Coordinates of C-alpha atoms in Angstrom, one line a residue:
X1139 CA 136.7 106.4 121.2
X1140 CA 134.4 109.5 121.3
X1141 CA 135.9 110.6 118.0
X1142 CA 134.7 107.3 116.3
X1143 CA 131.2 107.9 117.7
X1144 CA 131.2 111.5 116.5
X1145 CA 132.3 110.5 113.0
X1146 CA 129.4 108.0 112.7
X1147 CA 126.8 110.5 114.0
X1148 CA 127.8 113.4 111.8
X1149 CA 126.1 111.7 108.8
X1150 CA 122.7 111.5 110.6
X1151 CA 120.1 114.1 109.9
X1152 CA 118.3 114.6 113.2
X1153 CA 114.6 114.7 112.9
X1154 CA 113.5 116.0 116.3
X1155 CA 110.7 113.9 117.7
X1156 CA 110.1 111.7 114.6
X1157 CA 109.5 108.1 115.7
X1158 CA 110.3 106.4 112.3
X1159 CA 112.8 107.9 110.0
X1160 CA 112.3 107.6 106.2
X1161 CA 115.8 106.1 105.8
X1162 CA 118.6 104.6 108.0
X1163 CA 120.7 107.7 107.5
X1164 CA 118.0 109.9 108.8
X1165 CA 117.4 108.4 112.3
X1166 CA 117.7 110.5 115.4
X1167 CA 119.1 108.2 118.1
X1168 CA 119.5 108.9 121.8
X1169 CA 123.0 109.9 122.5
X1170 CA 125.6 109.5 125.3
X1171 CA 124.3 111.0 128.5
X1172 CA 120.6 110.5 127.6
X1173 CA 118.4 108.0 129.4
X1174 CA 116.8 105.0 127.9
X1175 CA 113.0 105.5 128.2
X1176 CA 110.9 103.0 130.1
X1177 CA 109.0 100.9 127.6
X1178 CA 107.8 97.3 127.4
X1179 CA 109.7 94.4 125.7
X1180 CA 108.6 90.8 125.5
X1181 CA 110.7 88.0 126.7
X1182 CA 111.1 84.5 125.3
X1183 CA 108.2 83.4 127.6
X1184 CA 105.9 85.9 125.9
X1185 CA 105.6 88.1 129.0
X1186 CA 106.1 91.8 128.8
X1187 CA 108.8 93.5 131.0
X1188 CA 109.7 97.1 131.6
X1189 CA 113.1 98.3 130.4
X1190 CA 113.6 99.9 133.8
X1191 CA 113.6 96.4 135.2
X1192 CA 115.6 94.7 132.4
X1193 CA 118.3 97.4 132.5
X1194 CA 118.5 97.6 136.4
X1195 CA 122.2 96.8 136.2
X1196 CA 124.9 97.8 133.8
X1197 CA 124.0 96.5 130.4
X1198 CA 125.3 96.0 126.9
X1199 CA 122.2 96.5 124.7
X1200 CA 122.5 95.0 121.2
X1201 CA 119.6 96.0 118.9
X1202 CA 119.6 93.9 115.7
X1203 CA 117.3 93.5 112.7
X1204 CA 116.3 89.9 113.2
X1205 CA 117.4 86.3 113.3
X1206 CA 116.9 86.2 109.5
X1207 CA 119.9 88.6 109.0
X1208 CA 123.3 86.9 108.6
X1209 CA 125.1 90.0 109.8
X1210 CA 123.0 90.0 113.0
X1211 CA 123.7 86.3 113.6
X1212 CA 127.4 86.9 113.2
X1213 CA 127.2 89.8 115.7
X1214 CA 125.1 87.7 118.2
X1215 CA 127.7 84.9 118.0
X1216 CA 130.5 87.4 118.5
X1217 CA 128.8 88.7 121.7
X1218 CA 128.3 85.1 122.9
X1219 CA 132.1 84.5 122.4
X1220 CA 132.9 87.4 124.7
X1221 CA 130.0 87.1 127.1
X1222 CA 132.1 85.8 130.0
X1223 CA 134.5 88.8 129.6
X1224 CA 131.5 91.2 129.5
X1225 CA 130.0 89.6 132.6
X1226 CA 133.4 89.7 134.3
X1227 CA 133.5 93.4 133.8
X1228 CA 130.1 93.7 135.6
X1229 CA 127.7 93.9 132.6
X1230 CA 124.9 91.8 131.3
X1231 CA 124.1 91.4 127.6
X1232 CA 120.5 92.0 126.3
X1233 CA 119.7 91.7 122.6
X1234 CA 116.5 93.2 121.2
X1235 CA 114.9 92.7 117.7
X1236 CA 111.5 93.0 116.0
X1237 CA 111.3 89.2 116.0
X1238 CA 108.4 87.6 117.8
X1239 CA 109.3 85.4 120.8
X1240 CA 109.1 82.1 118.8
X1241 CA 111.7 83.4 116.4
X1242 CA 113.9 84.6 119.3
X1243 CA 113.8 81.1 120.5
X1244 CA 115.0 79.9 117.1
X1245 CA 117.8 82.4 117.2
X1246 CA 118.8 81.5 120.7
X1247 CA 119.0 77.8 119.8
X1248 CA 120.7 78.3 116.5
X1249 CA 123.4 80.6 117.8
X1250 CA 123.7 78.9 121.2
X1251 CA 123.1 82.1 123.1
X1252 CA 123.2 82.3 126.9
X1253 CA 122.2 86.0 127.2
X1254 CA 118.7 87.4 127.2
X1255 CA 116.8 88.1 124.0
X1256 CA 113.7 90.4 123.9
X1257 CA 111.1 91.1 121.3
X1258 CA 110.3 94.6 120.2
X1259 CA 107.8 93.6 117.5
X1260 CA 105.6 96.7 118.0
X1261 CA 108.7 98.9 117.9
X1262 CA 108.2 100.7 121.3
X1263 CA 111.9 100.5 122.1
X1264 CA 113.3 101.2 118.7
X1265 CA 111.0 104.2 118.2
X1266 CA 111.6 105.5 121.7
X1267 CA 115.4 105.5 121.2
X1268 CA 115.1 106.9 117.7
X1269 CA 116.6 104.1 115.6
X1270 CA 113.6 102.9 113.7
X1271 CA 113.3 103.6 109.9
X1272 CA 110.7 102.8 107.2
X1273 CA 111.6 99.9 105.0
X1274 CA 110.7 99.3 101.4
X1275 CA 107.4 97.6 100.8
X1276 CA 109.1 94.5 99.5
X1277 CA 110.2 93.6 103.1
X1278 CA 106.6 93.7 104.4
X1279 CA 105.7 90.0 104.1
X1280 CA 109.0 88.9 105.7
X1281 CA 108.8 91.4 108.5
X1282 CA 105.2 90.4 109.1
X1283 CA 106.1 86.8 109.4
X1284 CA 109.0 87.3 111.8
X1285 CA 107.2 89.8 114.0
X1286 CA 104.1 87.7 114.4
X1287 CA 102.1 90.1 112.2
X1288 CA 102.9 93.1 114.4
X1289 CA 105.3 94.9 112.0
X1290 CA 105.5 95.1 108.2
X1291 CA 107.0 98.6 107.7
X1292 CA 110.1 99.3 109.9
X1293 CA 113.5 98.0 111.0
X1294 CA 115.9 99.3 113.6
X1295 CA 119.4 100.4 112.6
X1296 CA 121.7 97.9 114.3
X1297 CA 122.9 99.6 117.5
X1298 CA 125.0 98.8 120.6
X1299 CA 124.3 100.9 123.7
X1300 CA 126.2 100.5 126.9
X1301 CA 124.0 101.8 129.8
X1302 CA 124.6 102.1 133.5
X1303 CA 122.3 101.0 136.2
X1304 CA 120.3 104.2 135.9
X1305 CA 119.6 103.5 132.2
X1306 CA 121.9 106.3 131.1
X1307 CA 123.8 105.8 127.9
X1308 CA 127.6 105.7 128.4
X1309 CA 128.5 104.6 124.9
X1310 CA 126.9 103.8 121.6
X1311 CA 127.9 102.4 118.3
X1312 CA 125.5 102.9 115.4
X1313 CA 126.0 102.8 111.7
X1314 CA 123.3 103.0 109.0
X1315 CA 125.2 100.4 107.0
X1316 CA 123.8 97.2 108.5
X1317 CA 126.9 95.2 107.4
X1318 CA 129.1 97.3 109.7
X1319 CA 129.0 96.0 113.3
X1320 CA 131.0 96.8 116.5
X1321 CA 133.7 94.1 116.9
X1322 CA 133.9 92.3 120.3
X1323 CA 137.5 93.3 121.0
X1324 CA 136.6 97.0 120.6
X1325 CA 133.6 96.6 122.9
X1326 CA 135.7 95.0 125.6
X1327 CA 138.2 97.9 125.3
X1328 CA 135.3 100.3 125.7
X1329 CA 133.9 98.5 128.7
X1330 CA 137.3 98.5 130.4
X1331 CA 137.6 102.3 129.9
X1332 CA 134.2 103.2 131.4

């Protein structure tokens, strides 16, 4: 499993402390053993919560581009299909995107999701974990709409983190090709091995 992660990460050009990379291939993500920083995310109710509180137990963190992305919706549905297995292994699922809370509610209803969705419209989380990248200008209007006007310039590279109750990263899957996502059966195998 670690070999798969290593192969994916070799292609990244690490940028040190840069918060928004110029391209998906140039992000500098937090890696296994590092700790998720404490930042604010906004829940469906519009209230901000600290990640220290949200991730106070073992968590599968799914960061996706938005409810407008068909690959993201397929991934979210895949996570829903295996949610009971994930919970049975002692984990919760938390999904995070730049979408504003009203669009998270649409995604939750459309995909019939039972796990928690959070908004990162201002990019605090994506930038803090090093997965944000600048998008072409043509995406600005769409991103502005879905983020409630808070973002017109960046997206996260779709990422799955598995973190323990101390917010330490125990596994990650990340690929700058947004069409390539971690399959649910592989995730279950990873969780069983941790």
